Amino acid sequence: MLVESVVFALVGLATGGAALLALPSYFRAARALTVGTALAAALVGGLVARFCLDGRHPAVSVVASALAAGVLTSVLARPDLAAGRAPAHRHHPHRTAAHRAPRRHRPA
């Protein structure tokens, strides 16, 4: 189990480092937070997969570790704050109340 935990930790460090190298402008948070999140997610995801599979398939546990690290690291990504990108607004600022269609009420 110690060897698998070390492999899970290495997978987490590799995932966090790859995220920072591939998309540095998406991760505005501290670098330690990104790598730490990937490390913790890989350890927890790998250990949960190991216990669910009863230790029979270590390769699947490593893949689950990588998936958990990737998914939880992507939560920290902020593409809206990336350099050179305009912020995406959820509302339509060009629509005002005058341009909206009037609401029709049903008679009671």
Tab-separated table of C-alpha atoms in Angstrom:
chain	number	residue	atom	x	y	z
A	1	MET	CA	0.000	0.000	0.000
A	2	LEU	CA	2.929	2.330	0.627
A	3	VAL	CA	4.147	1.950	-2.943
A	4	GLU	CA	0.690	2.664	-4.319
A	5	SER	CA	0.393	5.770	-2.145
A	6	VAL	CA	3.709	7.047	-3.480
A	7	VAL	CA	2.503	6.390	-7.036
A	8	PHE	CA	-0.750	8.254	-6.290
A	9	ALA	CA	1.256	11.181	-4.936
A	10	LEU	CA	3.460	11.244	-8.025
A	11	VAL	CA	0.378	11.157	-10.255
A	12	GLY	CA	-1.049	14.117	-8.331
A	13	LEU	CA	2.161	16.124	-8.588
A	14	ALA	CA	2.397	15.356	-12.294
A	15	THR	CA	-1.239	16.366	-12.861
A	16	GLY	CA	-0.853	19.642	-10.977
A	17	GLY	CA	2.417	20.452	-12.703
A	18	ALA	CA	0.997	19.633	-16.123
A	19	ALA	CA	-2.008	21.876	-15.491
A	20	LEU	CA	0.248	24.760	-14.524
A	21	LEU	CA	2.555	24.243	-17.492
A	22	ALA	CA	-0.194	23.724	-20.074
A	23	LEU	CA	-2.542	26.535	-19.004
A	24	PRO	CA	-0.751	28.938	-16.657
A	25	SER	CA	-3.146	31.822	-17.279
A	26	TYR	CA	-6.159	29.722	-16.218
A	27	PHE	CA	-4.829	29.192	-12.695
A	28	ARG	CA	-4.727	32.578	-10.977
A	29	ALA	CA	-4.663	31.024	-7.506
A	30	ALA	CA	-1.398	30.258	-5.758
A	31	ARG	CA	0.652	27.594	-7.486
A	32	ALA	CA	0.862	25.636	-4.235
A	33	LEU	CA	-2.946	25.530	-4.087
A	34	THR	CA	-3.188	24.029	-7.565
A	35	VAL	CA	-0.495	21.421	-6.964
A	36	GLY	CA	-1.789	20.707	-3.453
A	37	THR	CA	-5.315	20.175	-4.728
A	38	ALA	CA	-4.080	17.768	-7.389
A	39	LEU	CA	-1.952	15.924	-4.831
A	40	ALA	CA	-4.756	15.573	-2.289
A	41	ALA	CA	-7.286	14.569	-4.961
A	42	ALA	CA	-4.958	11.919	-6.363
A	43	LEU	CA	-4.279	10.451	-2.939
A	44	VAL	CA	-7.925	10.353	-1.914
A	45	GLY	CA	-9.170	9.166	-5.305
A	46	GLY	CA	-6.546	6.463	-5.534
A	47	LEU	CA	-7.127	5.206	-2.014
A	48	VAL	CA	-10.905	5.129	-2.474
A	49	ALA	CA	-10.473	3.217	-5.736
A	50	ARG	CA	-8.031	0.822	-4.080
A	51	PHE	CA	-10.423	0.045	-1.259
A	52	CYS	CA	-13.399	-0.276	-3.623
A	53	LEU	CA	-11.497	-2.698	-5.833
A	54	ASP	CA	-10.093	-4.504	-2.790
A	55	GLY	CA	-6.531	-3.967	-4.045
A	56	ARG	CA	-6.948	-6.385	-6.961
A	57	HIS	CA	-6.433	-3.945	-9.836
A	58	PRO	CA	-3.699	-1.414	-9.021
A	59	ALA	CA	-3.604	-0.049	-12.580
A	60	VAL	CA	-7.276	0.916	-12.363
A	61	SER	CA	-6.586	2.612	-9.036
A	62	VAL	CA	-3.839	4.702	-10.642
A	63	VAL	CA	-6.194	5.700	-13.471
A	64	ALA	CA	-8.877	6.639	-10.925
A	65	SER	CA	-6.255	8.655	-9.079
A	66	ALA	CA	-5.385	10.569	-12.245
A	67	LEU	CA	-9.055	11.193	-13.047
A	68	ALA	CA	-9.777	12.497	-9.557
A	69	ALA	CA	-6.756	14.789	-9.699
A	70	GLY	CA	-7.717	16.116	-13.114
A	71	VAL	CA	-11.342	16.745	-12.225
A	72	LEU	CA	-10.662	18.513	-8.942
A	73	THR	CA	-7.796	20.541	-10.395
A	74	SER	CA	-10.075	21.728	-13.189
A	75	VAL	CA	-12.380	23.222	-10.572
A	76	LEU	CA	-9.667	25.787	-9.842
A	77	ALA	CA	-9.312	26.815	-13.503
A	78	ARG	CA	-10.638	30.279	-14.314
A	79	PRO	CA	-10.751	30.648	-18.102
A	80	ASP	CA	-12.775	33.847	-17.748
A	81	LEU	CA	-9.743	35.506	-16.121
A	82	ALA	CA	-7.231	34.240	-18.687
A	83	ALA	CA	-5.164	36.852	-20.473
A	84	GLY	CA	-6.645	38.071	-23.720
A	85	ARG	CA	-10.145	36.788	-23.134
A	86	ALA	CA	-13.188	38.949	-22.719
A	87	PRO	CA	-15.338	38.111	-19.710
A	88	ALA	CA	-18.433	36.104	-20.528
A	89	HIS	CA	-21.579	37.617	-19.102
A	90	ARG	CA	-24.584	35.553	-18.241
A	91	HIS	CA	-27.010	38.358	-18.837
A	92	HIS	CA	-27.559	40.361	-21.973
A	93	PRO	CA	-26.614	43.974	-21.254
A	94	HIS	CA	-27.937	45.102	-24.619
A	95	ARG	CA	-31.455	43.985	-23.707
A	96	THR	CA	-33.416	46.466	-21.695
A	97	ALA	CA	-36.939	46.340	-20.365
A	98	ALA	CA	-38.180	48.290	-23.397
A	99	HIS	CA	-36.961	45.600	-25.788
A	100	ARG	CA	-38.566	42.681	-24.017
A	101	ALA	CA	-41.858	41.293	-25.174
A	102	PRO	CA	-44.720	42.158	-22.824
A	103	ARG	CA	-45.934	39.407	-20.553
A	104	ARG	CA	-49.422	38.137	-21.202
A	105	HIS	CA	-51.477	37.205	-18.227
A	106	ARG	CA	-54.052	34.474	-18.371
A	107	PRO	CA	-57.483	35.411	-17.188
A	108	ALA	CA	-58.370	33.754	-13.899
